[in-house]
mmCIF file of C-alpha atoms in Angstrom:
data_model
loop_
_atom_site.group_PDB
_atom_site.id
_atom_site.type_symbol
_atom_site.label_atom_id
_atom_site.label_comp_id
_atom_site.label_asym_id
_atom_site.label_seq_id
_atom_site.Cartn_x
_atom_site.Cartn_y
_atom_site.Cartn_z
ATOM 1 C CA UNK A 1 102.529 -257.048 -86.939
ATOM 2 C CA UNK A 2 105.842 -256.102 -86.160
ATOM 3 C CA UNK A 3 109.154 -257.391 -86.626
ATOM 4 C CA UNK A 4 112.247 -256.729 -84.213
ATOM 5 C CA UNK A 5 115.579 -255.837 -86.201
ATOM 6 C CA UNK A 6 118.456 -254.820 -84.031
ATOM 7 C CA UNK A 7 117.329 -251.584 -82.780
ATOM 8 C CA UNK A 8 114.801 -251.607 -85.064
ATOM 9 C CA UNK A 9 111.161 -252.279 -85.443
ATOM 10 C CA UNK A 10 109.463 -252.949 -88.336
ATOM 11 C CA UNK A 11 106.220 -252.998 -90.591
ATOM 12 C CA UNK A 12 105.395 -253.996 -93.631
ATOM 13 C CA UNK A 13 102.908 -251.867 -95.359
ATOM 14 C CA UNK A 14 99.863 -253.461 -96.601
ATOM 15 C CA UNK A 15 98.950 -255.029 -99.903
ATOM 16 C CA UNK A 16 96.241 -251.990 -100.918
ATOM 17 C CA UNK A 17 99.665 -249.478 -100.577
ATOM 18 C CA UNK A 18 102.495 -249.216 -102.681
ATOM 19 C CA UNK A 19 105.464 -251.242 -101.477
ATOM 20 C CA UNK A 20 106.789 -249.699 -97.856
ATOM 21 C CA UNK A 21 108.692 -249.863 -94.691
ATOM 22 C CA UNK A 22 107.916 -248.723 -91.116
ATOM 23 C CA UNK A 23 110.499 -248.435 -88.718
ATOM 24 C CA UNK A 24 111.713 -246.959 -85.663
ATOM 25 C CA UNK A 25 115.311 -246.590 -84.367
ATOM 26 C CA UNK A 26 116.736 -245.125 -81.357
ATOM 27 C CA UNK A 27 117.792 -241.924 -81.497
ATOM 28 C CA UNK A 28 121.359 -242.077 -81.726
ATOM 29 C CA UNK A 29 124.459 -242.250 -84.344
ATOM 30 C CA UNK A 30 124.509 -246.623 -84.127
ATOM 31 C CA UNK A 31 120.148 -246.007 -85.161
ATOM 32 C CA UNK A 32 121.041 -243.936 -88.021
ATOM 33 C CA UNK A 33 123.483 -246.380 -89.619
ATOM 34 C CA UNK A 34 120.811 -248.732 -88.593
ATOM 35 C CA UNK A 35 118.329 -247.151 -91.121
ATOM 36 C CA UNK A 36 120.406 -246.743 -93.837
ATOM 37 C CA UNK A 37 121.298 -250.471 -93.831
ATOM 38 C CA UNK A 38 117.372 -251.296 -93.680
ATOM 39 C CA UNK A 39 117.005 -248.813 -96.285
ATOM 40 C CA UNK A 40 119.215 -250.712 -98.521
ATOM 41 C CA UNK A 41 118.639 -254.002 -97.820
ATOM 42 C CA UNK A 42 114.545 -253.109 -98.900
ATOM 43 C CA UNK A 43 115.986 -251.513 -101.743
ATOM 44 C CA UNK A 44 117.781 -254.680 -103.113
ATOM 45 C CA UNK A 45 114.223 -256.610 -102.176
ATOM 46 C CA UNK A 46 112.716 -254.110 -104.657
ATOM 47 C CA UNK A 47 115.087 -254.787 -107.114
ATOM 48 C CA UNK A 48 117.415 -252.081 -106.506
ATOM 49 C CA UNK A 49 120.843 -254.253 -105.943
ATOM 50 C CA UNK A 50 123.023 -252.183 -102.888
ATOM 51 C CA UNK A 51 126.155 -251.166 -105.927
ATOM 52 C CA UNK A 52 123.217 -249.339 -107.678
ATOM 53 C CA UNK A 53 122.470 -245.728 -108.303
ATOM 54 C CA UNK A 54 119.354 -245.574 -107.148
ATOM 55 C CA UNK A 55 120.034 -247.472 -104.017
ATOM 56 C CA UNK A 56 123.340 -245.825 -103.567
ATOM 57 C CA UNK A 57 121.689 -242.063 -103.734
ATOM 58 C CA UNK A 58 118.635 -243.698 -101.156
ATOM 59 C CA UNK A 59 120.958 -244.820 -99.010
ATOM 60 C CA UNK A 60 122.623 -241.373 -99.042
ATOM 61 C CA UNK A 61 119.217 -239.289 -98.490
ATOM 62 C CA UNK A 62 118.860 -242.103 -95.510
ATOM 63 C CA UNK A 63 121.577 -241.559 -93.759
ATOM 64 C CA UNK A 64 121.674 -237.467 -94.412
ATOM 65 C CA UNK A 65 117.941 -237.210 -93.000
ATOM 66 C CA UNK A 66 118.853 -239.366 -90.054
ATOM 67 C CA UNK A 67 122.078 -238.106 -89.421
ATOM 68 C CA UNK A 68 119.879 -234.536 -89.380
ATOM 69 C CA UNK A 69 117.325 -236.361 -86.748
ATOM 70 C CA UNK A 70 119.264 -237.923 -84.083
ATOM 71 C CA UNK A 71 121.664 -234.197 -84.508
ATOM 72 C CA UNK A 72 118.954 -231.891 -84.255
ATOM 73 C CA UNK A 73 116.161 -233.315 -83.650
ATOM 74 C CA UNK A 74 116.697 -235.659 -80.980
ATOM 75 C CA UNK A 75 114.523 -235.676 -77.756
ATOM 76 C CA UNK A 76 115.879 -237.506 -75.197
ATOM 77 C CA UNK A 77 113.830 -240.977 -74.493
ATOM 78 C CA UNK A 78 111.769 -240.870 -78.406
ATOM 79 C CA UNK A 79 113.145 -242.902 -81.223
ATOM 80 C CA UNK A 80 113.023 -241.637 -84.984
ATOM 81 C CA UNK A 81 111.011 -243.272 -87.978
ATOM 82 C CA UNK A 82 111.660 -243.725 -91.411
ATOM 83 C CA UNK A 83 109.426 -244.960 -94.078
ATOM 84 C CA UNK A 84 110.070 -245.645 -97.183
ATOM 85 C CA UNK A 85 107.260 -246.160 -100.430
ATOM 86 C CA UNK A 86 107.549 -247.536 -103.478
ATOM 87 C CA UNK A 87 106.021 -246.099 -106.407
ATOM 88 C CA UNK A 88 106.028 -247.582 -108.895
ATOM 89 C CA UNK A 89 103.646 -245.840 -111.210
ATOM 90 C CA UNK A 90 105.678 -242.378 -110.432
ATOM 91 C CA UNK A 91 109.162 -243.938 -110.556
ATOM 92 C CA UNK A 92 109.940 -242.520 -107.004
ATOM 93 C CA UNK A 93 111.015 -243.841 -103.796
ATOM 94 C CA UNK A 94 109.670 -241.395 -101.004
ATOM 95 C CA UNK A 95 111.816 -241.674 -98.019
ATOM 96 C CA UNK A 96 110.343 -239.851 -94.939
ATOM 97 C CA UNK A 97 112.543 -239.122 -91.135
ATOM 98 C CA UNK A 98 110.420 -238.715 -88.085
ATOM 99 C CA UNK A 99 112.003 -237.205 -85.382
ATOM 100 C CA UNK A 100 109.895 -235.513 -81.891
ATOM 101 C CA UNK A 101 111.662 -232.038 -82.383
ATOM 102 C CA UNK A 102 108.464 -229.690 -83.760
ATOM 103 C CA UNK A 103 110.741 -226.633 -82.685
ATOM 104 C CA UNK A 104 113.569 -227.617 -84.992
ATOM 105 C CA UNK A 105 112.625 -226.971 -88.224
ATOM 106 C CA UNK A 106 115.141 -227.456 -91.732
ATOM 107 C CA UNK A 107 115.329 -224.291 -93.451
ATOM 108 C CA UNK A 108 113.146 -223.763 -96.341
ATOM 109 C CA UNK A 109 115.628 -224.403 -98.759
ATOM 110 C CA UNK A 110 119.158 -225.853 -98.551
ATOM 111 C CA UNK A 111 122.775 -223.557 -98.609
ATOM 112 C CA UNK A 112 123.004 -222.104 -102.122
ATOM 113 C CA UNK A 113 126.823 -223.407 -101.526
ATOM 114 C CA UNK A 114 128.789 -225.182 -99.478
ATOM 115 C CA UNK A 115 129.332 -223.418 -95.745
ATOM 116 C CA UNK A 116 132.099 -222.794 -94.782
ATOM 117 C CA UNK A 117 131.651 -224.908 -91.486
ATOM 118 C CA UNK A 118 132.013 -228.464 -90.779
ATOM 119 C CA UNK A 119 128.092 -229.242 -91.281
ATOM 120 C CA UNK A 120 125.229 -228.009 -93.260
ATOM 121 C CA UNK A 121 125.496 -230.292 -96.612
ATOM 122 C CA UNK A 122 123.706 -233.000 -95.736
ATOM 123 C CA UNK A 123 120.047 -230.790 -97.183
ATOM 124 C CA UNK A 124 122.473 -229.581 -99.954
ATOM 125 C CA UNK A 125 123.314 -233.043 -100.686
ATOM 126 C CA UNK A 126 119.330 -234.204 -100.203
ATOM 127 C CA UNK A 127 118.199 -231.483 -102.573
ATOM 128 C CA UNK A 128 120.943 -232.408 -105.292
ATOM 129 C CA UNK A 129 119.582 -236.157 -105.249
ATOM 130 C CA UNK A 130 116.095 -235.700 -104.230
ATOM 131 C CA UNK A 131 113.297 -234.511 -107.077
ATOM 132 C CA UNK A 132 111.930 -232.970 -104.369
ATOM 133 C CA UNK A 133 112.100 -232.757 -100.645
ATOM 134 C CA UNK A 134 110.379 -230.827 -97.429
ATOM 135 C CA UNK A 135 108.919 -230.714 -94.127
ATOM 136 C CA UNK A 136 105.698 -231.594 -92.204
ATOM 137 C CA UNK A 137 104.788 -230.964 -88.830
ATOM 138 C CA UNK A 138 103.201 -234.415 -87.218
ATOM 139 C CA UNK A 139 100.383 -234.100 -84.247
ATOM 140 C CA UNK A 140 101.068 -234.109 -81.442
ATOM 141 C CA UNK A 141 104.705 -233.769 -81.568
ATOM 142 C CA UNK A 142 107.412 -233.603 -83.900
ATOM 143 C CA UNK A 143 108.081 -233.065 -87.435
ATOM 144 C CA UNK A 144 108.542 -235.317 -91.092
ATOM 145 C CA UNK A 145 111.280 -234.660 -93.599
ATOM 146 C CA UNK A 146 110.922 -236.199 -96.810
ATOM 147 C CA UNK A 147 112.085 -236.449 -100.025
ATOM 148 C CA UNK A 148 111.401 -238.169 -103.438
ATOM 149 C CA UNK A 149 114.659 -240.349 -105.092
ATOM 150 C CA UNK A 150 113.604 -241.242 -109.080
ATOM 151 C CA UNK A 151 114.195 -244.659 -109.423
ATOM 152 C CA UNK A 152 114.753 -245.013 -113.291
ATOM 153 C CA UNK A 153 116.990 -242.214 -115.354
ATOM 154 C CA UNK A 154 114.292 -240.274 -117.568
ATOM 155 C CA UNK A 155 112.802 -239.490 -114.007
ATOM 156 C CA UNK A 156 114.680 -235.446 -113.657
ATOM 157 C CA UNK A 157 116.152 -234.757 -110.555
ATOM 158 C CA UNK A 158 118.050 -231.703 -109.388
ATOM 159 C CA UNK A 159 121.262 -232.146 -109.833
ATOM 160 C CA UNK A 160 124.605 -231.203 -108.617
#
């Protein structure tokens, strides 16, 4: 079923699905970096290699959403997911942060510049990379940020 990685637990997503990962990490700074490593090293296993743009902006989005879990929406004693999916067919990678904080919610839609403050780019920086990105909230508890990365060039994103 599952395989232990560090921190980490993992599973594979099944052969009817487009390519994925399933994993969980503690809820902490060391379980963010932890999922941006996974996130990479799936990346280069579907042909992404780790000094590439796509992988490069993935790993970004990873570590951004993360970063934004274990900050704001950590609840002491629950982990955070991420799962990543591979499609193909749509030329997107669809990267999606679990976190057990229903109460606090991203904004609707990033800064329209950079704060003035020491945080609040890391949604500027996901919309800039992302094609598209939002929020779900999960039953029973918590919420689902996710965004969509193109993984070839003629795919439009956002932009800086």
């Amino acid at each position: 079923m599952g395989e232990a990685v560090g921190e980490a637990v993992l599973r594979d997503g099944g052969t009817a699905e487009p390519p994925s990962l399933v994993a969980q990490f503690a809820s902490s700074p060391r379980g963010a970096r932890l999922a941006r490593r996974l996130a990479v090293r799936r990346m280069e296993e579907w042909g992404h290699p780790p000094a590439s743009e796509v992988s490069c902006t993935v790993a970004l989005v990873v570590a951004e959403l993360a970063a934004n879990a274990v900050r704001h929406g950590r609840v002491p004693g629950r982990d955070f997911g991420l799962r990543l999916a591979l499609d193909e067919m749509s030329s997107l990678v669809r990267i999606e942060v679990s976190d057990a904080a229903a109460t606090k919610r991203p904004p609707l839609a990033p800064p329209s510049s950079y704060p003035d403050g020491e945080s609040g780019r890391g949604l500027f920086l996901v919309d800039a990379l992302s094609a598209r990105w939002g929020f779900a909230l999960r039953r029973p508890v918590g919420k689902t940020v996710w965004a969509e990365v193109p993984t070839d060039a003629t795919t439009p994103s956002n932009g800086l």
